[in-house]
Short mmCIF file of C-alpha atoms and ligand atoms in Angstrom, two decimals:
data_model
loop_
_atom_site.label_atom_id
_atom_site.label_comp_id
_atom_site.label_asym_id
_atom_site.label_seq_id
_atom_site.Cartn_x
_atom_site.Cartn_y
_atom_site.Cartn_z
CA MET A 964 9.76 11.97 0.77
CA ALA A 965 9.03 10.82 4.30
CA SER A 966 12.40 11.84 5.64
CA ARG A 967 12.16 15.21 3.96
CA LYS A 968 8.94 15.90 5.83
CA ARG A 969 10.40 14.83 9.12
CA GLY A 970 13.43 16.97 8.47
CA GLY A 971 11.08 19.86 7.77
CA ALA A 972 9.30 19.35 11.08
CA GLU A 973 12.59 19.39 12.95
CA VAL A 974 13.65 22.59 11.25
CA LEU A 975 10.33 24.17 12.18
CA MET A 976 10.70 23.15 15.83
CA ALA A 977 14.26 24.45 15.96
CA GLN A 978 13.10 27.74 14.48
CA TRP A 979 10.46 28.50 17.06
CA ARG A 980 12.61 27.33 19.95
CA LYS A 981 14.97 30.19 19.10
CA LEU A 982 12.16 32.72 19.39
CA LYS A 983 11.68 34.71 22.54
CA LEU A 984 7.96 34.37 23.17
CA SER A 985 5.88 37.19 24.52
CA GLU A 986 3.59 36.72 27.51
CA GLU A 987 0.59 36.42 25.19
CA GLU A 988 2.32 33.86 23.05
CA GLU A 989 3.24 31.76 26.07
CA GLU A 990 -0.43 31.39 26.94
CA VAL A 991 -1.96 28.08 25.95
CA VAL A 992 -5.17 28.10 23.94
CA GLU A 993 -7.32 25.27 25.25
CA ILE A 994 -9.08 23.37 22.51
CA MET A 995 -12.71 23.06 23.61
CA GLN A 996 -14.62 19.90 22.89
CA THR A 997 -17.51 21.86 21.39
CA GLY A 998 -17.76 21.42 17.66
CA LYS A 999 -15.22 18.65 17.66
CA LYS A 1000 -17.68 15.83 17.25
CA GLU A 1001 -18.47 16.48 13.62
CA ILE A 1002 -14.82 16.61 12.59
CA ASP A 1003 -14.19 13.36 14.47
CA ARG A 1004 -17.10 11.66 12.76
CA LYS A 1005 -15.81 12.83 9.41
CA GLY A 1006 -12.31 11.74 10.33
CA GLU A 1007 -13.48 8.23 11.05
CA LYS A 1008 -14.52 7.95 7.44
CA SER A 1009 -11.39 9.59 6.06
CA LEU A 1010 -7.94 8.60 4.90
CA ILE A 1011 -4.80 10.58 4.22
CA GLY A 1012 -3.28 9.96 0.84
CA ARG A 1013 -0.02 11.07 -0.70
CA VAL A 1014 1.01 10.66 -4.31
CA CYS A 1015 4.68 9.75 -4.45
CA SER A 1016 5.58 11.93 -7.38
CA ASP A 1017 7.75 14.98 -7.89
CA ARG A 1018 5.18 16.37 -10.26
CA PRO A 1019 2.37 18.37 -8.65
CA VAL A 1020 -0.97 16.59 -8.68
CA SER A 1021 -4.19 18.50 -9.27
CA LYS A 1022 -6.92 17.87 -6.73
CA THR A 1023 -9.61 17.84 -9.39
CA LEU A 1024 -7.76 15.40 -11.60
CA ILE A 1025 -6.98 12.92 -8.83
CA SER A 1026 -10.49 13.18 -7.44
CA ASN A 1027 -12.02 12.47 -10.87
CA THR A 1028 -9.59 9.67 -11.60
CA MET A 1029 -10.00 7.85 -8.31
CA ALA A 1030 -13.79 8.20 -8.56
CA LYS A 1031 -13.59 6.01 -11.67
CA ILE A 1032 -11.06 3.57 -10.28
CA TRP A 1033 -12.37 2.99 -6.77
CA ARG A 1034 -15.95 2.20 -7.71
CA ILE A 1035 -17.39 3.12 -4.36
CA SER A 1036 -20.98 3.98 -3.55
CA ARG A 1037 -20.47 7.75 -3.48
CA ARG A 1038 -17.66 9.88 -4.72
CA ALA A 1039 -15.00 10.63 -2.11
CA VAL A 1040 -14.17 14.27 -1.34
CA PHE A 1041 -10.52 15.30 -1.66
CA GLN A 1042 -9.04 18.21 0.31
CA GLU A 1043 -5.46 19.16 -0.39
CA VAL A 1044 -3.52 19.64 2.85
CA GLU A 1045 -0.02 19.69 1.48
CA ARG A 1046 1.58 19.28 -1.92
CA ASN A 1047 0.33 15.97 -3.37
CA THR A 1048 -1.24 15.10 -0.01
CA PHE A 1049 -4.98 14.91 0.53
CA VAL A 1050 -7.54 14.19 3.21
CA ILE A 1051 -10.04 11.93 1.50
CA SER A 1052 -13.51 11.79 3.05
CA PHE A 1053 -15.77 8.89 2.20
CA GLU A 1054 -19.51 8.80 2.44
CA THR A 1055 -19.56 5.46 4.27
CA HIS A 1056 -17.21 3.33 6.33
CA ALA A 1057 -17.74 0.53 3.85
CA ASP A 1058 -16.34 2.67 1.03
CA MET A 1059 -13.30 3.56 3.09
CA TYR A 1060 -12.60 -0.06 4.05
CA LYS A 1061 -13.03 -1.15 0.47
CA VAL A 1062 -10.38 1.32 -0.65
CA LEU A 1063 -8.04 0.32 2.19
CA GLU A 1064 -8.50 -3.32 1.38
CA GLY A 1065 -7.74 -2.77 -2.28
CA LYS A 1066 -4.31 -1.24 -1.67
CA PRO A 1067 -1.93 -0.47 -3.27
CA TRP A 1068 -3.31 2.25 -5.55
CA SER A 1069 -1.60 4.37 -8.12
CA PHE A 1070 -2.22 7.71 -9.70
CA ASP A 1071 -0.50 8.48 -12.97
CA SER A 1072 1.58 5.33 -12.37
CA SER A 1073 2.94 6.82 -9.14
CA LEU A 1074 2.22 5.13 -5.87
CA PHE A 1075 -0.70 6.68 -3.99
CA VAL A 1076 0.04 5.86 -0.35
CA LEU A 1077 -3.00 5.78 1.93
CA ILE A 1078 -2.83 5.90 5.70
CA PRO A 1079 -5.62 6.07 8.29
CA TYR A 1080 -6.79 9.49 9.39
CA GLU A 1081 -5.20 10.58 12.67
CA GLY A 1082 -6.71 13.70 14.17
CA LYS A 1083 -4.01 14.20 16.80
CA LEU A 1084 -1.13 14.45 14.36
CA CYS A 1085 -0.21 17.30 12.09
CA LEU A 1086 0.88 16.55 8.58
CA ARG A 1087 4.56 16.83 9.29
CA GLU A 1088 4.35 14.11 11.90
CA MET A 1089 2.73 11.62 9.56
CA VAL A 1090 4.86 9.11 7.75
CA PHE A 1091 4.18 7.74 4.33
CA ASP A 1092 7.09 5.35 4.25
CA LYS A 1093 5.36 2.02 3.74
CA GLU A 1094 2.51 0.55 1.76
CA THR A 1095 0.68 -2.74 1.44
CA PHE A 1096 1.44 -5.00 -1.52
CA TRP A 1097 0.59 -8.48 -2.67
CA LEU A 1098 3.86 -10.28 -3.25
CA GLN A 1099 4.01 -13.33 -5.47
CA ILE A 1100 6.75 -15.81 -4.66
CA HIS A 1101 7.67 -17.74 -7.81
CA ASN A 1102 9.85 -20.77 -8.42
CA MET A 1103 8.81 -22.36 -5.14
CA PRO A 1104 9.34 -26.07 -4.51
CA LEU A 1105 5.86 -27.55 -4.15
CA GLY A 1106 6.62 -28.72 -0.63
CA CYS A 1107 7.28 -25.13 0.39
CA MET A 1108 4.05 -23.62 -0.88
CA SER A 1109 2.46 -23.24 2.51
CA MET A 1110 1.36 -20.72 5.09
CA GLU A 1111 4.50 -21.40 7.09
CA TRP A 1112 6.93 -20.72 4.25
CA GLY A 1113 4.89 -17.78 3.04
CA ASN A 1114 5.19 -16.27 6.50
CA GLN A 1115 8.91 -16.91 6.73
CA ILE A 1116 9.86 -15.64 3.32
CA GLY A 1117 7.40 -12.76 3.58
CA SER A 1118 8.80 -11.72 6.97
CA SER A 1119 12.22 -11.32 5.42
CA VAL A 1120 10.67 -8.78 3.06
CA GLY A 1121 8.22 -6.83 5.23
CA ARG A 1122 5.45 -7.15 7.79
CA VAL A 1123 3.29 -10.06 6.74
CA LEU A 1124 -0.46 -9.41 6.84
CA GLU A 1125 -1.84 -12.46 5.09
CA VAL A 1126 -0.74 -15.55 3.22
CA ASP A 1127 -3.15 -16.62 0.50
CA VAL A 1128 -3.54 -20.33 1.20
CA GLU A 1129 -6.26 -22.92 1.55
CA GLU A 1130 -7.89 -23.49 4.91
CA ASP A 1131 -5.45 -26.33 5.59
CA GLY A 1132 -2.50 -24.01 5.11
CA THR A 1133 -1.35 -25.30 1.72
CA GLY A 1134 -0.96 -22.94 -1.19
CA TRP A 1135 -0.24 -24.86 -4.36
CA GLY A 1136 -0.48 -22.76 -7.45
CA ARG A 1137 1.72 -21.00 -9.96
CA TYR A 1138 3.11 -18.93 -7.10
CA LEU A 1139 2.56 -18.28 -3.41
CA ARG A 1140 0.82 -14.98 -2.59
CA VAL A 1141 1.72 -12.99 0.51
CA LYS A 1142 0.20 -9.67 1.51
CA LEU A 1143 2.70 -7.50 3.31
CA GLN A 1144 3.77 -4.01 4.20
CA LEU A 1145 6.81 -2.92 2.29
CA ALA A 1146 9.23 -0.13 3.16
CA LEU A 1147 9.22 2.43 0.35
CA MET A 1148 12.60 3.97 0.98
CA LYS A 1149 14.77 1.02 0.15
CA ALA A 1150 15.33 -1.11 -2.90
CA ILE A 1151 12.44 -3.36 -3.76
CA PRO A 1152 13.32 -6.98 -2.87
CA ARG A 1153 13.67 -9.13 -6.00
CA GLY A 1154 13.90 -12.57 -4.45
CA ARG A 1155 15.43 -14.69 -1.73
CA PHE A 1156 17.49 -17.83 -1.38
CA ILE A 1157 15.74 -20.53 0.59
CA ASN A 1158 17.39 -23.61 1.97
CA VAL A 1159 15.46 -26.77 1.23
CA GLU A 1160 17.06 -29.86 2.70
CA GLN A 1161 20.57 -28.46 2.33
CA THR A 1162 19.91 -27.24 -1.19
CA LYS A 1163 20.08 -23.52 -1.82
CA HIS A 1164 17.20 -22.45 -3.98
CA TRP A 1165 16.39 -19.04 -5.48
CA VAL A 1166 12.78 -17.90 -5.34
CA TYR A 1167 11.93 -14.71 -7.21
CA PHE A 1168 9.33 -12.05 -6.47
CA ARG A 1169 6.67 -10.37 -8.54
CA TYR A 1170 4.43 -7.58 -7.24
CA GLU A 1171 0.77 -7.11 -8.03
CA ASN A 1172 -0.20 -3.59 -9.07
CA LEU A 1173 3.34 -2.37 -8.83
CA PRO A 1174 3.53 1.38 -9.44
CA ARG A 1175 6.46 3.21 -10.95
CA ILE A 1176 9.71 2.75 -9.05
CA CYS A 1177 13.13 4.25 -9.63
CA LEU A 1178 14.82 1.94 -12.09
CA LYS A 1179 18.26 3.03 -10.94
CA CYS A 1180 17.99 2.34 -7.22
CA GLY A 1181 14.77 0.33 -6.96
CA TRP A 1182 13.26 2.66 -4.37
CA PHE A 1183 9.62 3.68 -4.50
CA VAL A 1184 10.35 7.06 -2.98
CA HIS A 1185 13.59 8.98 -2.84
CA GLY A 1186 14.75 10.78 0.29
CA GLU A 1187 15.77 14.41 0.29
CA MET A 1188 19.12 13.43 -1.22
CA GLY A 1189 17.41 12.16 -4.36
CA CYS A 1190 18.49 8.99 -6.10
CA MET A 1191 21.45 7.47 -4.31
CA ALA A 1192 22.26 4.89 -6.95
CA THR A 1193 25.82 5.07 -8.17
CA HIS A 1194 27.14 3.64 -11.37
CA ALA A 1195 28.86 0.94 -9.34
CA ASP A 1196 25.53 -0.14 -7.84
CA GLN A 1197 24.08 -0.69 -11.25
CA ALA A 1198 26.98 -2.62 -12.65
CA VAL A 1199 27.19 -6.27 -11.79
CA GLU A 1200 29.88 -8.76 -12.51
CA GLY A 1201 30.19 -9.47 -16.17
CA GLY A 1202 28.13 -6.56 -17.42
CA SER A 1203 25.75 -3.80 -16.52
CA GLU A 1204 22.35 -5.42 -16.66
CA PRO A 1205 19.49 -3.24 -15.46
CA GLN A 1206 18.87 -4.19 -11.85
CA PHE A 1207 15.20 -3.22 -11.72
CA GLY A 1208 12.51 -3.20 -14.33
CA SER A 1209 8.93 -3.85 -15.27
CA TRP A 1210 9.61 -7.57 -14.93
CA LEU A 1211 9.07 -7.07 -11.19
CA ARG A 1212 5.41 -6.56 -11.90
CA ALA A 1213 3.09 -9.56 -11.71
CA GLU A 1214 1.54 -10.26 -15.08
CA SER A 1215 -1.62 -11.78 -13.70
CA PHE A 1216 -3.11 -12.73 -10.42
CA SER A 1217 -6.26 -13.90 -8.79
CA LYS A 1218 -7.28 -14.37 -5.23
CA ARG A 1219 -7.46 -17.94 -4.13
CA ASN A 1220 -10.79 -19.43 -3.20
CA LEU A 1221 -12.92 -16.42 -3.77
CA PHE A 1222 -15.78 -18.70 -4.67
CA SER A 1223 -15.56 -20.78 -1.53
CA TYR A 1224 -15.13 -17.75 0.68
CA ARG A 1225 -18.21 -16.15 -0.69
CA ASN A 1226 -20.31 -19.25 -0.59
CA ASN A 1227 -19.11 -21.02 2.48
CA LYS A 1228 -18.27 -18.17 4.74
CA GLY A 1229 -20.75 -15.56 3.64
CA ARG A 1230 -17.91 -13.10 3.14
CA GLU A 1231 -19.42 -11.22 0.25
CA ASP A 1232 -17.20 -8.33 1.02
CA LEU A 1233 -14.18 -10.11 -0.35
CA TYR A 1234 -13.56 -9.20 -3.91
CA THR A 1235 -11.12 -10.09 -6.55
CA ARG A 1236 -9.24 -8.24 -9.19
CA ASP A 1237 -9.93 -8.80 -12.80
CA THR A 1238 -6.76 -10.25 -14.26
CA SER A 1239 -7.71 -8.92 -17.67
CA GLY A 1240 -7.17 -5.43 -16.32
CA GLN A 1241 -3.49 -6.11 -15.92
CA ALA A 1242 -2.69 -5.05 -19.44
CA GLU A 1243 -3.42 -1.56 -18.21
CA VAL A 1244 -0.47 -1.38 -15.88
CA GLU A 1245 2.24 -2.08 -18.42
CA GLY A 1246 3.16 1.57 -18.40
CA GLY A 1247 3.66 1.66 -14.66
CA VAL A 1248 7.30 1.02 -14.00
CA GLY A 1249 9.44 3.68 -15.56
CA ASN A 1250 6.82 4.70 -18.07
CA GLU A 1251 5.38 8.14 -18.24
CA GLU A 1252 2.17 7.04 -19.87
CA GLY A 1253 0.16 6.64 -16.75
CA ASP A 1254 -3.18 8.21 -17.39
CA ARG A 1255 -4.63 5.12 -18.91
CA GLN A 1256 -6.12 4.34 -15.55
CA ALA A 1257 -8.11 7.50 -15.90
CA ASN A 1258 -9.86 6.11 -18.93
CA GLY A 1259 -11.99 3.95 -16.75
CA SER A 1260 -10.17 0.75 -17.59
CA ASN A 1261 -8.16 0.64 -14.45
CA MET A 1262 -5.95 -1.89 -12.82
CA HIS A 1263 -8.31 -2.38 -9.93
CA SER A 1264 -11.20 -3.40 -12.00
CA SER A 1265 -13.73 -6.01 -11.08
CA SER A 1266 -15.36 -5.98 -7.71
CA THR A 1267 -18.17 -7.94 -6.25
CA PHE A 1268 -18.79 -5.15 -3.80
CA SER A 1269 -22.31 -3.83 -3.82
CA ASN A 1270 -23.61 -0.59 -2.45
CA THR A 1271 -26.39 -2.18 -0.52
CA GLN A 1272 -24.33 -3.95 2.08
CA GLY A 1273 -25.65 -4.22 5.57
CA PRO A 1274 -23.71 -3.63 8.76
CA VAL A 1275 -22.46 -7.22 8.90
CA THR A 1276 -20.38 -7.01 5.77
CA VAL A 1277 -19.16 -3.56 6.70
CA GLU A 1278 -18.06 -5.02 10.00
CA ALA A 1279 -16.29 -7.86 8.22
CA ARG A 1280 -14.46 -5.39 6.03
CA ARG A 1281 -13.50 -3.31 9.03
CA ARG A 1282 -12.05 -6.36 10.73
CA THR A 1283 -10.06 -7.29 7.64
CA VAL A 1284 -8.58 -3.84 7.38
CA GLU A 1285 -7.93 -3.43 11.08
CA LYS A 1286 -6.06 -6.69 11.00
CA GLU A 1287 -3.93 -5.17 8.30
CA LEU A 1288 -3.33 -2.02 10.25
CA VAL A 1289 -2.49 -3.45 13.63
CA ARG A 1290 -1.56 -7.08 13.31
CA THR A 1291 2.03 -8.06 13.66
CA SER A 1292 3.06 -11.05 11.66
CA GLU A 1293 3.26 -14.32 13.46
CA MET A 1294 6.27 -16.33 12.58
CA SER A 1295 6.76 -19.98 13.23
CA GLY A 1296 8.55 -22.96 11.82
CA GLU A 1297 12.01 -23.99 10.89
CA GLY A 1298 14.97 -22.24 9.44
CA MET A 1299 15.21 -20.29 6.27
CA ALA A 1300 18.34 -19.42 4.37
CA THR A 1301 19.12 -15.84 3.62
ZN1 ZN B 798 16.65 6.12 -7.48
#
């Protein structure tokens, strides 16, 4: 989808370059600052969202659905700016940060990519080619369940934003959680080999809130060429096992240390997801039955967020999200097998 848009922009540029412009057309219209303030203020509380689906999405339906799922203080206003692409204006910054922090979101089981509003770009220049996911790394040796290994393995998958570990950097649990930005136009990574004291060890991945992906090629979004999977890609030695499936979706998850964060750090803005809501996403991967989220029992259920937050918690949320938007992952430590 992203490349199609870029291709479209190039075609458009090539078209007008061929035109012989009149004197009037050559004149530049200066954009005055007057009247710009209000649109900027609105932009600061807005996001751009695109539903990665070939089926057209109705503005009313997505607006009603997300109003139920997001659970923000006031309903967000959707304006369609391109097919399946919307400017979403929130009433408060806190609402916007809450939605950003809760990524990824889905609509009708299709990924709903959200990017920050950027007033200087036109739609065709915007790219919707990555999204934030929580990756679970399973089958980890206990000695590897740490910030350091989470960073290293995560960095081989995408841009690491956070590793869910204790304050001392250890992350023992059923799996290690890493928040990262994932490229949408390539096959979803299913695992990695790690080298632990000369022993090659396979760790496998599960994704929280995984939307529908192409089960043939494993991409979230196809390019203009459509699905590039060939029969040979799908066939593996000794059979033709499906290479991608709903097994890539995490069955349950919970954020580590929510209790201690909230009580020791005063970070009330952190919220967790209700693991019981996970039953709702069964239909996500390769299943057409996606509107269950619209029934109010959504996959982003429980939230400790309250509508009466003061500026401090809003600020904390802003920092969390900005870290996600700008921070480059810091890698350290010793070698990792590929
Ligand atoms: Zn495909």
